[in-house]
XYZ file of C-alpha atoms in Angstrom:
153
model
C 91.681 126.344 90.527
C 95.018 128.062 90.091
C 95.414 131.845 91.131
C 98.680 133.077 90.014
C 98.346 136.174 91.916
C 98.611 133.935 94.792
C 101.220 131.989 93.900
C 104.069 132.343 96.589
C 106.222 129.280 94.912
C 108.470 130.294 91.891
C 107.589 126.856 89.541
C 109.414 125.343 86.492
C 109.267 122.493 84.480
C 112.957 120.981 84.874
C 113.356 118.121 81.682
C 116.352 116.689 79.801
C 115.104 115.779 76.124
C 116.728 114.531 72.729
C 116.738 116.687 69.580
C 113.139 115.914 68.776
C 111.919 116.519 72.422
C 111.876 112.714 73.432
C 112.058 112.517 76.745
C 111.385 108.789 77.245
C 111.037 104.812 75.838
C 109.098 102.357 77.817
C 109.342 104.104 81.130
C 112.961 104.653 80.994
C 115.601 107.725 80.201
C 116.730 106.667 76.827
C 119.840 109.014 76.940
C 121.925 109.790 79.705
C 120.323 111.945 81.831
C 121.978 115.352 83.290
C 121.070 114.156 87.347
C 123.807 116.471 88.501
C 122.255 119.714 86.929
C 118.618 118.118 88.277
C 120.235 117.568 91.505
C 121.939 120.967 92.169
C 118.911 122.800 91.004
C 116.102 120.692 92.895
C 118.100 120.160 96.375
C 116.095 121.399 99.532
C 113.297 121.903 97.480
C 109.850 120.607 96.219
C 109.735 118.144 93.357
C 106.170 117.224 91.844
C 106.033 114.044 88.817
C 103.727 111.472 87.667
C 103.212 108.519 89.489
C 105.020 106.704 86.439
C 107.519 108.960 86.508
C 108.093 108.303 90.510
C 107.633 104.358 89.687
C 110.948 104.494 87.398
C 113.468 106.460 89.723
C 115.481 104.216 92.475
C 113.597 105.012 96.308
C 116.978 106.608 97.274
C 117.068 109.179 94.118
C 115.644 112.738 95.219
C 116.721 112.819 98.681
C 116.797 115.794 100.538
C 113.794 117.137 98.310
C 109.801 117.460 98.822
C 108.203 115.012 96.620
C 104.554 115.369 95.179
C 103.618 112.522 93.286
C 100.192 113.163 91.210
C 98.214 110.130 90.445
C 95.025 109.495 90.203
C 95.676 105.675 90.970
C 97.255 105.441 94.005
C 95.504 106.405 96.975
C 96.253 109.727 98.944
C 98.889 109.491 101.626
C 102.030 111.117 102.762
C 104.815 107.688 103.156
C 108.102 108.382 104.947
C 110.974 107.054 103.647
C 114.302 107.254 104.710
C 115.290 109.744 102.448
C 112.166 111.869 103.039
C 108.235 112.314 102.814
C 106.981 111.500 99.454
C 102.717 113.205 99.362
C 100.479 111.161 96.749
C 97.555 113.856 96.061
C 94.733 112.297 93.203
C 93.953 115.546 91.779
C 95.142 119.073 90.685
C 92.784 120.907 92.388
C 93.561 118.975 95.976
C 97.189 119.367 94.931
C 97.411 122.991 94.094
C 95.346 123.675 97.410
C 98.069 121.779 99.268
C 100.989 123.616 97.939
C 99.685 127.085 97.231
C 98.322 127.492 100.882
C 101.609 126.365 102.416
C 104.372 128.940 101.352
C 102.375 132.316 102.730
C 102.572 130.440 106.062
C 106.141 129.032 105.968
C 106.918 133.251 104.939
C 105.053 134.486 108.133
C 106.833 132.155 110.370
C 110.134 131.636 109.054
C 110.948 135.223 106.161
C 110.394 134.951 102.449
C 113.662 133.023 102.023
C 112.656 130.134 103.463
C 110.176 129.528 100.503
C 110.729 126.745 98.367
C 110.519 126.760 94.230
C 108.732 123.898 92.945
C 110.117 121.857 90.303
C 107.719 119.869 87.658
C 109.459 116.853 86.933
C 106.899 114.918 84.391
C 106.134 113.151 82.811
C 104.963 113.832 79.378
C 101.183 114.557 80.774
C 101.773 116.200 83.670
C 104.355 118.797 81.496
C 101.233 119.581 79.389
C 98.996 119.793 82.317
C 101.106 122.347 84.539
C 101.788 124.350 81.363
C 100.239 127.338 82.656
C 101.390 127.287 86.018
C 105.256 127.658 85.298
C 107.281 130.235 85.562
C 110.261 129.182 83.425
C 112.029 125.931 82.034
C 115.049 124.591 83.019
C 115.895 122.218 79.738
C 118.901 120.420 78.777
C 118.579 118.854 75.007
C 121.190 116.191 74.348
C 122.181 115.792 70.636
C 120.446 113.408 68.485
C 117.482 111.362 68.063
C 116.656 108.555 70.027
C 113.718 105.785 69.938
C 111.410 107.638 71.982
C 107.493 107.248 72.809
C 107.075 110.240 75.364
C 107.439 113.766 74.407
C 108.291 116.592 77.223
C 104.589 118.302 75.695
């Protein structure tokens, strides 16, 4: 399935949580969420989450990104939206074939710096899933404990 040695993308989990790692209560954000750190650091490039995840975010929210919504529900399509593609893909191993192969040849055409990273965006299973295909976290924890029923894994 997943060759890091061919890995082109840098990849990190990117989550806001509570004290006790909460990241979420009945499909919502149950703090305020940090959107201007998520928006600085995910800007211009690739953004993968849950399909639940993706179902509780306005349509207009990650513009100017690459969105990869993993769900073995919906059915497999790339929609256009005004504010950009969005690519449903039903399983890892189709999605990791999708955006492993694509890098090497954005690289040969356009230079290494035209690479995107790809930020994991969750939700709770798909942080536990991707755990071994990150290269680092980026993870703001707001004080206290809220009501929560997700955990960020």
């Amino acid at each position: 399935m997943f060759d890091r040695e061919q890995n082109f993308l840098d990849t990190y989990h990117i989550v806001a949580t509570d004290s006790a790692g909460g990241i979420g209560k009945d499909g919502e954000i149950p703090f305020d969420s940090d959107t201007g750190f998520f928006e600085e650091q995910t800007k211009g490039n690739w953004v993968l989450m849950g399909r639940k995840t993706w179902e509780s975010l306005p349509v207009d929210a990650l513009s100017g990104r690459r969105l990869f919504v993993l769900s073995n529900t919906h059915p497999e399509e790339r929609v256009v939206f005004q504010n950009g593609a969005t690519t449903f893909i039903q399983s890892w191993d189709r999605l990791l074939d999708y955006i492993y192969k694509i890098p090497p040849l954005v690289a040969e055409l356009k230079g290494p710096s035209h690479i995107p990273d790809l930020y994991i965006a969750g939700g709770e299973e798909i942080y536990r899933q991707s755990m071994d295909l990150v290269d680092g976290i980026w993870w703001t924890q707001f004080e206290g404990n809220y009501t929560i029923d997700r955990k960020s894994g």
